[in-house]
Coordinates of C-alpha atoms in Angstrom, one line a residue:
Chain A
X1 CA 30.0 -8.5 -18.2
X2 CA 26.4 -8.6 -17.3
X3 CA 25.7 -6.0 -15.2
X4 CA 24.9 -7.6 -12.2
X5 CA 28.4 -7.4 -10.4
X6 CA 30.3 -5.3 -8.3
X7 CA 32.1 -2.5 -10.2
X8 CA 30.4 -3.6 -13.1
X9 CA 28.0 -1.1 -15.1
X10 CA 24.2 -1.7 -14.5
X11 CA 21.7 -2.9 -17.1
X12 CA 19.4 -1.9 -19.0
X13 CA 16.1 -3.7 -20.7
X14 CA 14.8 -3.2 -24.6
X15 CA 12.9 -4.5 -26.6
X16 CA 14.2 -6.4 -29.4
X17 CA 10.4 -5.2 -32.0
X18 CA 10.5 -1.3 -30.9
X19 CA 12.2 1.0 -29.7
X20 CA 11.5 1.0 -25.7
X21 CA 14.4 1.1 -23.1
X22 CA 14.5 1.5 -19.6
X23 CA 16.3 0.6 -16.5
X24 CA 13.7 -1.7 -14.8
X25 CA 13.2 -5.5 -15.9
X26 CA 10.0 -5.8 -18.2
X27 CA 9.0 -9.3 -19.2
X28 CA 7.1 -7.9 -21.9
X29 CA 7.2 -4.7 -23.6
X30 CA 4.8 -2.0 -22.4
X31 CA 5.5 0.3 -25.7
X32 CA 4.3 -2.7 -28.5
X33 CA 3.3 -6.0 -25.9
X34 CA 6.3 -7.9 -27.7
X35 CA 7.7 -11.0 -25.7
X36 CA 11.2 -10.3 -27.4
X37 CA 12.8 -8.2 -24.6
X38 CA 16.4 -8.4 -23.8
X39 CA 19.1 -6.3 -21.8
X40 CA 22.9 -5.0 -22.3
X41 CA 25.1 -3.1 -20.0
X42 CA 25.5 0.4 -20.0
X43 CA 28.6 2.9 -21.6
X44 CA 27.9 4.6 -18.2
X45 CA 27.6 7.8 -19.7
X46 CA 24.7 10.2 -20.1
X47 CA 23.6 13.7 -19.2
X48 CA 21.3 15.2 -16.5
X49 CA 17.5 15.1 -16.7
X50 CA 17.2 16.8 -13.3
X51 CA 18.6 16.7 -9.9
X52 CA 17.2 17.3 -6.2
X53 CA 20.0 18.1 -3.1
X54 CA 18.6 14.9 -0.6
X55 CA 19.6 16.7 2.5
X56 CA 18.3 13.5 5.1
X57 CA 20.2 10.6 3.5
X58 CA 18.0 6.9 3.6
X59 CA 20.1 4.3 6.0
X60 CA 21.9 3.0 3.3
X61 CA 23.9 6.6 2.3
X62 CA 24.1 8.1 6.0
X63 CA 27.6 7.4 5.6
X64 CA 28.1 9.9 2.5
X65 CA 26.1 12.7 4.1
X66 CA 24.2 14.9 1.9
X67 CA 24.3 14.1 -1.7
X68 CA 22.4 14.6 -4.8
X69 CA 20.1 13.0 -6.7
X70 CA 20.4 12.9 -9.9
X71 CA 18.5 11.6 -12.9
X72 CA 20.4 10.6 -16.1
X73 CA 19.3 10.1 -19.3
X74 CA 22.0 7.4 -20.7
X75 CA 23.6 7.8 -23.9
X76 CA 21.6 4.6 -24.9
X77 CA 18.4 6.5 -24.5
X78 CA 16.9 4.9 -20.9
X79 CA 16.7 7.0 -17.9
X80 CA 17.9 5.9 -14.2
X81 CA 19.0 7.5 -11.2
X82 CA 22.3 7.8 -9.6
X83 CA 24.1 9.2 -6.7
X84 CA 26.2 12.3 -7.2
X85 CA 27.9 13.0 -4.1
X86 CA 29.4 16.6 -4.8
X87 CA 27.7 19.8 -3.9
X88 CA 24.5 20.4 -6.0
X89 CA 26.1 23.7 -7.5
X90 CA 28.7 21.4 -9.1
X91 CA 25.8 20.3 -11.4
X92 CA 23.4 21.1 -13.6
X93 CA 20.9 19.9 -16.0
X94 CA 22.3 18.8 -19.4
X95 CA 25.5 18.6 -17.9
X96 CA 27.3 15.0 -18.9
X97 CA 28.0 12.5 -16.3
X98 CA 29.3 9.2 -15.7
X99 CA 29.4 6.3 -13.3
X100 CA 31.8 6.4 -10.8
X101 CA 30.9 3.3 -9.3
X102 CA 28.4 0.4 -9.2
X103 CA 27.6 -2.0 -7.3
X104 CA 25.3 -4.5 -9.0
X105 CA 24.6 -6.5 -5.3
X106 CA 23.0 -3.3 -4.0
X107 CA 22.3 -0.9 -6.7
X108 CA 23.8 2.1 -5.4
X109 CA 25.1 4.3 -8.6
X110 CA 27.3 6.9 -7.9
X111 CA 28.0 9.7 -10.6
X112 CA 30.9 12.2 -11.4
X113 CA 30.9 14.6 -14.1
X114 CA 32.5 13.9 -17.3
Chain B
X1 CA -26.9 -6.7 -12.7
X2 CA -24.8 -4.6 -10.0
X3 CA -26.6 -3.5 -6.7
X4 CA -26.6 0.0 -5.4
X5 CA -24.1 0.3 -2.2
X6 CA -23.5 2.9 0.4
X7 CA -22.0 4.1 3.2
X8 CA -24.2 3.9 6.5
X9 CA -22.0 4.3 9.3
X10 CA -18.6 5.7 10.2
X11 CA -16.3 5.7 12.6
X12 CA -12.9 7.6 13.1
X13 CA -10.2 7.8 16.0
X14 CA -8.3 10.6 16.5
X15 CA -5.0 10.7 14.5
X16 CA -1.9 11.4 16.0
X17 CA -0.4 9.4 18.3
X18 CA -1.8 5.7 20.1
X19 CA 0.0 3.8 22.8
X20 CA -2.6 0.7 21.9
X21 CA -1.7 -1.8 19.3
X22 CA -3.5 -0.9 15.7
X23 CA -5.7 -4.2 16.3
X24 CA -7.6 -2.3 18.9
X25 CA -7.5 1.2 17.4
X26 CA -9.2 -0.3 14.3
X27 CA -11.6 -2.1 16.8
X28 CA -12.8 1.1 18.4
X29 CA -13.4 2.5 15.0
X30 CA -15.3 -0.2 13.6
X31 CA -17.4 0.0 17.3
X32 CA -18.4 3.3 16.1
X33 CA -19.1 2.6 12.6
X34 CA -21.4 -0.2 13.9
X35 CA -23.6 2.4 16.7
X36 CA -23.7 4.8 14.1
X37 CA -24.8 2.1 11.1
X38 CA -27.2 1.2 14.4
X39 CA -26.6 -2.5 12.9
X40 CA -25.3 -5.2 15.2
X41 CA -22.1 -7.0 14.9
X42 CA -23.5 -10.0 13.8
X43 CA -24.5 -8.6 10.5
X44 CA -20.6 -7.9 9.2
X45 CA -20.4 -10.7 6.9
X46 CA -17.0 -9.8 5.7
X47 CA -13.8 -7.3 6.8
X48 CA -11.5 -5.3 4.4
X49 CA -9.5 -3.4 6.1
X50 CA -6.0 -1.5 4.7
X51 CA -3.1 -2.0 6.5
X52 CA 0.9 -1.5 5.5
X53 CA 3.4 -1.7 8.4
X54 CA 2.2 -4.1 11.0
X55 CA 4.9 -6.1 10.1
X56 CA 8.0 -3.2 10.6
X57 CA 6.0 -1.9 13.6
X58 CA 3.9 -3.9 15.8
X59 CA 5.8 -7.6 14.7
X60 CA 2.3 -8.3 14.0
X61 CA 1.1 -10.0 10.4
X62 CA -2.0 -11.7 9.8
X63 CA -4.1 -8.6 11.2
X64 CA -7.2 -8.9 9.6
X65 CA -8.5 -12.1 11.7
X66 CA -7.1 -10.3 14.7
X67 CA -9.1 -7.2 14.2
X68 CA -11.7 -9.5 14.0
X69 CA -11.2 -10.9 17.3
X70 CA -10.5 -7.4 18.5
X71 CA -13.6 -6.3 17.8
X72 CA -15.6 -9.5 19.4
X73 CA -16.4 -10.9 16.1
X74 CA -15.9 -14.8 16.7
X75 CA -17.8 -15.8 13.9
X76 CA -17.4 -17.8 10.6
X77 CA -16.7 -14.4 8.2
X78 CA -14.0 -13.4 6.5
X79 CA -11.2 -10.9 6.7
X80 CA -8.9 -9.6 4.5
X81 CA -5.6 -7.2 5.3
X82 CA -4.7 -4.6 1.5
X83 CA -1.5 -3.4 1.4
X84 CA -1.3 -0.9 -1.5
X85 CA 0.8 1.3 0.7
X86 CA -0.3 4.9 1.1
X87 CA -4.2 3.7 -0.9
X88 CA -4.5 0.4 1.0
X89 CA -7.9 1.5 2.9
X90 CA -9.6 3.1 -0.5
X91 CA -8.6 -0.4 -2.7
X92 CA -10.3 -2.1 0.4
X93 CA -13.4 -0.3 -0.1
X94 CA -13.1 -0.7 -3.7
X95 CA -12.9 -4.6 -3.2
X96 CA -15.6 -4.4 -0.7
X97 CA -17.6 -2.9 -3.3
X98 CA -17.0 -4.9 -5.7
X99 CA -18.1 -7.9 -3.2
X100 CA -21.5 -6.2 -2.6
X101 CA -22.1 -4.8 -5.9
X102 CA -21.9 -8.5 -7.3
X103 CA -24.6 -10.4 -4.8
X104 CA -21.7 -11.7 -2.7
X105 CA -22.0 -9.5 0.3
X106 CA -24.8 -7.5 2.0
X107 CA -22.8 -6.1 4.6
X108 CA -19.3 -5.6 4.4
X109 CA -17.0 -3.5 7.6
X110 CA -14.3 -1.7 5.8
X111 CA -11.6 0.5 7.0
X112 CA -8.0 1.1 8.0
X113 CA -5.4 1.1 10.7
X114 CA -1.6 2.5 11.2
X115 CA 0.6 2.6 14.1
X116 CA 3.7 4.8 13.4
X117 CA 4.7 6.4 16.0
X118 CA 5.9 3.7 18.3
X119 CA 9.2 3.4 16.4
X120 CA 11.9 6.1 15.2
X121 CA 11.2 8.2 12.6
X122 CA 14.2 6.9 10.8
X123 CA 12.9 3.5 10.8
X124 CA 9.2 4.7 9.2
X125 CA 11.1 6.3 6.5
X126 CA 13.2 3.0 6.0
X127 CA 9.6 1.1 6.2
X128 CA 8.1 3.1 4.1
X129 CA 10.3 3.3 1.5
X130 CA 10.1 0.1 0.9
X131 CA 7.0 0.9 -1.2
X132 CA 9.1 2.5 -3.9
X133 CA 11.4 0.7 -6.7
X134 CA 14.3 -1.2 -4.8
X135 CA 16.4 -0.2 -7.4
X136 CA 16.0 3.7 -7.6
X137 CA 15.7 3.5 -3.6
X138 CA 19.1 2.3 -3.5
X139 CA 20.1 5.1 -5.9
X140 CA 19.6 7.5 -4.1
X141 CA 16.1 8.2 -4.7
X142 CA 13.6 9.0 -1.6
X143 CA 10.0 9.7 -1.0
X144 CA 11.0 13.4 -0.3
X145 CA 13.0 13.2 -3.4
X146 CA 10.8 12.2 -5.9
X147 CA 8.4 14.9 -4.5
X148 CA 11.0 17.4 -5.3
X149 CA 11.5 16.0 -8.8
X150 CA 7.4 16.4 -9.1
X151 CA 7.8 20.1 -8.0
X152 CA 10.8 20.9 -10.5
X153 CA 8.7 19.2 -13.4
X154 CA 5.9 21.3 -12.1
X155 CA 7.4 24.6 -12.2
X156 CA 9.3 23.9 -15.5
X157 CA 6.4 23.0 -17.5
X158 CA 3.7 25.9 -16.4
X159 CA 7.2 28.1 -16.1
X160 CA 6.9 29.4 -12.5
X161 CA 9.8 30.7 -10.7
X162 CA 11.5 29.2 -7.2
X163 CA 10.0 32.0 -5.1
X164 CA 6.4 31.8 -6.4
X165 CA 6.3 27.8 -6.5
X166 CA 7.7 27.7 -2.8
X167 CA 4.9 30.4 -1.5
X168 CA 2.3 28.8 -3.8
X169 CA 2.9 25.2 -2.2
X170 CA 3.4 26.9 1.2
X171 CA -0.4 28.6 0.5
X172 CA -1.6 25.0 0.5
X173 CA -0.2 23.5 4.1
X174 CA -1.6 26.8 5.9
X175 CA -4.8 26.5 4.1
X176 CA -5.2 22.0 5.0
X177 CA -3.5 23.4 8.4
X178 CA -6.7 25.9 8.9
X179 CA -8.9 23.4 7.9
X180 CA -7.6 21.1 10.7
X181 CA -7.6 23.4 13.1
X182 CA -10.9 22.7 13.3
X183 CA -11.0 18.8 13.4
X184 CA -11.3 17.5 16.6
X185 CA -10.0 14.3 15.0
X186 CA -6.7 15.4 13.3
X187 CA -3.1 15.1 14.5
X188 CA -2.3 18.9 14.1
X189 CA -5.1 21.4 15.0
X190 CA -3.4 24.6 14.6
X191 CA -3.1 26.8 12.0
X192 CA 0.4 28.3 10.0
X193 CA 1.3 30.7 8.4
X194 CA 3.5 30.9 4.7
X195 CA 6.0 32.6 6.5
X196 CA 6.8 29.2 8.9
X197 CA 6.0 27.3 6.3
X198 CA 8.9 29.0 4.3
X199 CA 11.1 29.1 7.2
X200 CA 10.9 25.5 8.0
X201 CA 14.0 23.3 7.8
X202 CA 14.8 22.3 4.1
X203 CA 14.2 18.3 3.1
X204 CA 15.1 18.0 -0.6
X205 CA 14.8 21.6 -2.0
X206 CA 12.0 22.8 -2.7
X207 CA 10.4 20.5 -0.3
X208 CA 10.7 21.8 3.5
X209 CA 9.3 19.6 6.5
X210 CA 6.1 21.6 6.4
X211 CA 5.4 21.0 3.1
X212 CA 5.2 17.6 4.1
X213 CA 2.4 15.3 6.2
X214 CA 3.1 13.4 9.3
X215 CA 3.2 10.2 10.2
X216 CA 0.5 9.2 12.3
X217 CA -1.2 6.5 14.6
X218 CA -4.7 6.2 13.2
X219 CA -7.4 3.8 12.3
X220 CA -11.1 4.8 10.8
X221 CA -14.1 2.5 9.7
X222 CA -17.2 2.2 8.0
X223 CA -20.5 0.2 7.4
X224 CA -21.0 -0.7 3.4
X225 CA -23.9 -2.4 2.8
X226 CA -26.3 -3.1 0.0
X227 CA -29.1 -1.3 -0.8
X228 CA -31.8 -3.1 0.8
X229 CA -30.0 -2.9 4.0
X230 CA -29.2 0.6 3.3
X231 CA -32.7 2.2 2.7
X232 CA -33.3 1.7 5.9
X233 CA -30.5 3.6 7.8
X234 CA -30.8 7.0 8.3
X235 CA -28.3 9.1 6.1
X236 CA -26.6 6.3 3.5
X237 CA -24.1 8.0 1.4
X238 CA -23.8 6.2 -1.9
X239 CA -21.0 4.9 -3.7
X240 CA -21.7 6.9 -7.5
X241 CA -18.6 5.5 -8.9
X242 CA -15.1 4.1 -8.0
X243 CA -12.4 3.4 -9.9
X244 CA -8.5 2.0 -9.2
X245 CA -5.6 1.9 -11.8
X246 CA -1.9 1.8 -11.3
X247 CA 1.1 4.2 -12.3
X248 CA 4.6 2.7 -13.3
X249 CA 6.5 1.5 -10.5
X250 CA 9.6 2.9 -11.8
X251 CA 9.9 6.5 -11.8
X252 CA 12.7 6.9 -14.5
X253 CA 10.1 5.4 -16.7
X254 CA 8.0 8.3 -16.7
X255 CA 7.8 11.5 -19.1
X256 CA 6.2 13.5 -17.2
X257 CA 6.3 14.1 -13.4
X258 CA 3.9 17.0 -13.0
X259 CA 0.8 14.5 -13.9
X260 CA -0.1 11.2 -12.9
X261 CA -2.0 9.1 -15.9
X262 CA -3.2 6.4 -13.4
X263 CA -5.1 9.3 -11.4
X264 CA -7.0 10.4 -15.0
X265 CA -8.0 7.0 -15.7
X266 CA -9.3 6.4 -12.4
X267 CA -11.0 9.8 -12.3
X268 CA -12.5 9.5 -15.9
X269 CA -14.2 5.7 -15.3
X270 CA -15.4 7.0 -11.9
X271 CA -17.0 9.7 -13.4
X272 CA -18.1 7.8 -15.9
X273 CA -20.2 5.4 -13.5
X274 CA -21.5 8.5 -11.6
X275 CA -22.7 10.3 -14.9
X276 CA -21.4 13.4 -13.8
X277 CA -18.2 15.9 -14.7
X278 CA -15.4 17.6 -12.6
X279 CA -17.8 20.6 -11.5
X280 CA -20.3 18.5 -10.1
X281 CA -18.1 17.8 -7.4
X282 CA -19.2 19.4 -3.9
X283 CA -16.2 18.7 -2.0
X284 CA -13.2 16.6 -2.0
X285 CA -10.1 14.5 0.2
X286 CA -7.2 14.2 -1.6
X287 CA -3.8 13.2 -1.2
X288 CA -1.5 15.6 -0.1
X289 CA 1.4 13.7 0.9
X290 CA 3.4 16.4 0.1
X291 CA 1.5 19.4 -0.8
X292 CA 2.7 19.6 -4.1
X293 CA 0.8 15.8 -4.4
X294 CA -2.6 18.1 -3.8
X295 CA -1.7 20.0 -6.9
X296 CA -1.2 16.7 -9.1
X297 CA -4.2 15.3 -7.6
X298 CA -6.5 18.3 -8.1
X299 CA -5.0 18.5 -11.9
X300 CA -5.1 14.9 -12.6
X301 CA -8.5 14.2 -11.6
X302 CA -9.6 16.8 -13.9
X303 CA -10.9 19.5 -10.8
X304 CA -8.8 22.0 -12.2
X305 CA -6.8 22.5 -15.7
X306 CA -3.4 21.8 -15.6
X307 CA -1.1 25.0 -14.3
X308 CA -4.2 26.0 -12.2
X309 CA -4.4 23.5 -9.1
X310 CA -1.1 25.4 -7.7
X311 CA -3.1 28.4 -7.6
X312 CA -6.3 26.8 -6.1
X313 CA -5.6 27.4 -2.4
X314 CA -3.7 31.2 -2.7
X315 CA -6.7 32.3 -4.8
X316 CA -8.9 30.7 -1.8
X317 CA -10.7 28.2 -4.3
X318 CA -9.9 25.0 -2.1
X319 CA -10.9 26.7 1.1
X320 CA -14.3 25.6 2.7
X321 CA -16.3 28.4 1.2
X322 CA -14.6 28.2 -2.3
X323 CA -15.6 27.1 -5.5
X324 CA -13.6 23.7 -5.1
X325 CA -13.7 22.8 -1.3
X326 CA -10.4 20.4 -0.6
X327 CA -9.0 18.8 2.4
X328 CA -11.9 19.8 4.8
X329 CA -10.3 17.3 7.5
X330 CA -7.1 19.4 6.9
X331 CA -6.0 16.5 4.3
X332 CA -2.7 14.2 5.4
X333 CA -1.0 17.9 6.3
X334 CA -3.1 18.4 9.2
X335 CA -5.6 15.5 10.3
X336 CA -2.7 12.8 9.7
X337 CA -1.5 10.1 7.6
X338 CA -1.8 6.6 9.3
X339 CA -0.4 5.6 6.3
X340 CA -2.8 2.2 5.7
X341 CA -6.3 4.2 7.3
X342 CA -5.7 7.3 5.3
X343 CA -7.8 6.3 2.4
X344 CA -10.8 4.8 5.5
X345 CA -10.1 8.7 6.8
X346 CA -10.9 9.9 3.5
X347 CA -14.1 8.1 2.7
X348 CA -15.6 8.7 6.3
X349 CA -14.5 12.2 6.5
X350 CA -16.7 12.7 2.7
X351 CA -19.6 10.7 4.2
X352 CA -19.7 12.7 7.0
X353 CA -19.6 16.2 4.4
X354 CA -22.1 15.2 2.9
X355 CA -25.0 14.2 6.0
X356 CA -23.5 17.2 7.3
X357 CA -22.1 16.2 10.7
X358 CA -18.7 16.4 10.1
X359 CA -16.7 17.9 13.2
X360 CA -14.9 21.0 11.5
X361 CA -15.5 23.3 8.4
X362 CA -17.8 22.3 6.0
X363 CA -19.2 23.8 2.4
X364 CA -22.2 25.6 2.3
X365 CA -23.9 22.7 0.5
X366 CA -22.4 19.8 -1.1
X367 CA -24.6 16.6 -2.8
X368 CA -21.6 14.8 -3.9
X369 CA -18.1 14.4 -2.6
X370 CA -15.1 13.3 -4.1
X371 CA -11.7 11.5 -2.5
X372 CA -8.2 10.5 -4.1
X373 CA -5.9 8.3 -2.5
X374 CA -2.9 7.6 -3.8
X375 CA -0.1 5.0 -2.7
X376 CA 3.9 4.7 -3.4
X377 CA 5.8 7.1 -5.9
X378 CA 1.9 7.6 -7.4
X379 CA 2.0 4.2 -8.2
X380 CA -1.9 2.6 -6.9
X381 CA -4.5 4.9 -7.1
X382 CA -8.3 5.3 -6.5
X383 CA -11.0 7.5 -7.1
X384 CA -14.3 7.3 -5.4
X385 CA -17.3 9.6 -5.8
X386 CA -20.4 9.5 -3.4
X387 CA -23.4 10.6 -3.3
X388 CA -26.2 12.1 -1.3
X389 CA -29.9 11.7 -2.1
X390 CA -32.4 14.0 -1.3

C-alpha cells in the first residue's frame, strides 16, 4: 500500500532528521533543510482541529450537497483535510474521526466519526 | 547602486462589468496612464502587466504581446504576463521595479487586467480555485472555506464570541462599501448597512455573501519610471520600499490561521527600505477578499496589534477621517476584484491619495501610502509603500 490508490489511505511526508510531518510532498525539509524525507500511509484516524459547514459545494462535490469541512490532526501528528458529509452539529472539535473513503486518483477524503 | 523610481502616471477603468476583451480594457488604461504620465508611447521600453484567467475566460494566453499590440505599441520592447493569482499586478510592479532600480529600464508600463464576468459564476470559482493546493481543494476545502477557518482561528485566539465577530466583520463591508460609494470607478457604489450584511445568505458560516468581494471585469495601469525621467513630471509618487515573500501553499501546514508570516516579512523589509514604522503610514489598500482578510492584513503588516484590526472599522479608525485610513477605493468589497488588476487598482488608487486627486473620499492629509495585496489561500504577498515629496 502506498497511498496513492483508490480505497487506499492517503500519505503523508516526514522527515527522516526531525520531527516534521505533513500531508503535502516536500523534497526537502522545511523544519531542519534535511534531504532525507520520506512518506508512509496513514492509520486514518485522528481528531478534529476545526470544521466550517461549506454550504456552495466546488464542481467536484455538487453531487453530495452540503457537507463539511473538516480539518484533522492525524494520530501520526500531520494535519489534512477531509470531507465529512453529515450535518455540522454531528461534529465537533476534538471529536475522533476516521476515513471513510479515499480515493488516491482524486484526493477527495471523506470522514465519519469514530 | 539602486536608482530612485516612481509613479508618474495612472490610469484606471471602471470595475464591474466589460463586454470588451481584457486586451483592450488594459489598453485603455495604459492610454490613460500615458496622457496623464504626459509621456509618449514610444518611451515604454518594457510591459509588466498581472494577469490570471485569460486562459479559463477569454481562451486567450500569451496576453502580454497582445496588450502590446492593443495599445499600438509595434515596437521591439518587451512584455511580460505575472500570474501570482489574487497579487499578480503588485509582483509586476515589484519586478518592474526591480528592472528600473537596477539600470535596466527607464521607463517601464505596469498594470493589470481581468475579465470575469463573461462566464458563470460557478466556473470563476472553479477557475479560481485552482490557485489553492489541488490536494486540499479536492478535500473539500474552498476559498470561502478557508476564510471561515481564518475567522474561527480569529475569534478563538483573541476569544470573541459568534455575535460580536459576525457584526465586527459585518462593520467592515459597510465601512469599504461607504467608501465606494463614492468611487466613480468601483463596481458597487452604494452603501450597507450591518443589518444586510448580517442578513445576507450564509456561504461557509461565519462567512455570508457580503462578507465577501466580487468578481469583477477590470484592468488599471501606470507609468514607472526612473528618476531622471521622473523629476520632470508633475506629481511622481515614489516607490519608498517594496517587498514580496510567500506563505505555505498548503494550509494544513499552518499553526496559525489568524496571521499570515509572509505578510510581516514583506511589511518589515518594506519598511525597512522606506525607514519608517507602522504609524507613519497616511493611508492604505489592502486585501479584503473576504473582510476578515482586511483584519489579517491590517494585523500582519504591523498597522494595528494583533486582536485590534477587527475593531478598526466599528471604532471608525479605518474610515477616511480616522487614525488609520483603509480601503479609500472601497477595497475589493466595493470598487472590485479583477482578480489579476487588483494589485494595479491598489497602487494607482495610493498614487492618486497621495497627489490628491483621487475620485472619492480621501484623508485629511497623507505623505505616504501603503497597499497589501495578497494572492491564493495567503500564499504570494507584497507590500509596497510610496511616497510623496514636498
Amino acid at each position: 500500500m502506498d497511498g496513492t490508490k483508490t480505497e487506499e489511505s492517503p500519505r503523508f511526508y516526514h522527515c527522516r532528521n526531525c520531527t516534521w510531518k505533513g500531508a503535502s510532498f516536500r523534497a526537502s525539509c522545511p523544519l531542519c533543510g534535511s534531504f532525507e524525507m520520506d512518506f508512509s500511509v496513514t492509520s486514518g484516524k485522528g481528531r478534529v482541529v476545526d470544521l466550517v459547514p461549506v454550504l456552495f459545494p466546488p464542481k467536484n462535490l455538487k453531487n453530495i450537497g452540503a457537507y463539511t469541512s473538516v480539518l484533522v490532526r492525524f494520530e501520526e501528528g500531520f494535519k489534512r483535510f477531509g470531507i465529512f458529509a453529515g450535518a455540522p452539529e454531528k461534529l465537533s472539535i476534538g471529536d475522533p474521526v476516521r476515513i471513510e473513503s479515499f480515493n488516491g486518483d482524486t484526493q477527495e477524503l471523506f470522514l465519519t466519526n469514530g | 547602486m539602486e536608482r530612485k523610481v516612481a509613479i508618474i502616471g495612472v490610469g484606471i477603468e471602471k470595475a464591474g462589468e466589460s463586454q470588451v476583451p481584457s486586451w483592450e480594457l488594459f489598453a485603455s488604461a495604459a492610454i490613460e496612464a500615458l496622457k496623464d504620465a504626459d509621456l509618449h508611447r514610444n518611451r515604454v521600453e518594457a510591459l509588466h502587466v498581472g494577469n490570471v484567467y485569460s486562459a479559463f475566460t477569454e481562451m486567450q494566453t500569451n496576453i502580454a504581446p497582445l496588450m502590446l499590440t492593443s495599445i499600438g505599441i509595434e515596437s521591439n520592447v518587451a512584455a511580460v504576463r505575472y500570474e501570482t493569482a489574487c497579487a499578480s499586478s503588485s509582483i509586476a510592479f515589484h519586478q518592474a521595479y526591480l528592472g528600473i532600480a537596477s539600470g535596466m529600464y527607464d521607463v517601464v508600463l505596469v498594470g493589470g487586467a481581468e475579465r470575469l464576468r463573461s462566464i458563470s459564476g460557478t466556473a470563476v470559482q472553479e477557475a479560481m480555485a485552482s490557485s489553492m493546493d489541488g490536494s486540499e481543494r479536492s478535500a473539500g476545502l474552498t476559498f470561502a472555506a478557508y476564510w471561515s477557518y481564518v475567522a474561527r482561528a480569529y475569534a478563538r485566539k483573541h476569544r470573541i464570541g459568534d455575535a460580536q465577530l459576525e457584526s465586527l466583520l459585518a462593520e467592515i463591508s459597510v465601512k469599504n462599501h461607504y467608501h465606494g460609494s463614492f468611487n466613480d470607478y468601483a463596481h458597487f457604489q452604494k452603501e450597507v448597512n450591518v443589518e444586510a450584511v448580517l442578513g445576507s445568505p450564509q456561504v461557509a458560516p461565519p462567512i455570508k455573501v457580503m462578507d465577501c468581494c466580487p468578481f469583477s471585469d477590470g484592468a488599471a495601469a501606470f507609468v514607472l519610471a526612473a528618476e531622471d525621467v521622473a523629476k520632470n513630471a508633475k506629481a511622481p509618487i515614489w516607490v519608498a520600499g517594496t517587498a514580496q515573500a510567500s506563505g505555505s501553499y498548503s494550509a494544513s501546514d499552518r499553526d496559525d490561521l489568524s496571521v499570515n508570516p509572509a505578510i510581516s516579512v514583506a511589511a518589515r523589509k518594506a519598511f525597512a527600505q522606506a525607514r519608517i514604522g507602522p504609524k507613519d503610514i497616511g493611508v492604505a489598500e489592502v486585501h479584503d477578499c473576504v473582510n476578515i482578510h482586511e483584519v489579517v492584513c491590517l494585523e500582519s503588516a504591523g498597522l494595528f496589534d494583533e486582536g485590534r484590526g477587527i475593531y478598526a472599522a466599528a471604532e471608525r479608525e479605518t474610515y477616511f477621517d480616522g487614525s488609520c485610513p483603509v480601503n479609500l477605493s472601497g477595497g475589493l468589497k466595493s470598487r472590485g476584484h479583477p482578480v489579476g488588476a487588483t494589485g494595479a487598482y491598489q497602487i494607482c488608487e495610493i498614487a492618486q491619495q497621495l497627489r490628491g486627486d483621487f475620485n472619492g473620499k480621501r484623508p485629511e492629509k497623507a505623505n505616504t501610502g501603503m497597499t497589501v495585496n495578497v494572492g491564493g489561500t495567503g500564499t504570494a504577498v507584497t507590500v509596497n509603500i510610496f511616497r510623496r515629496e514636498e
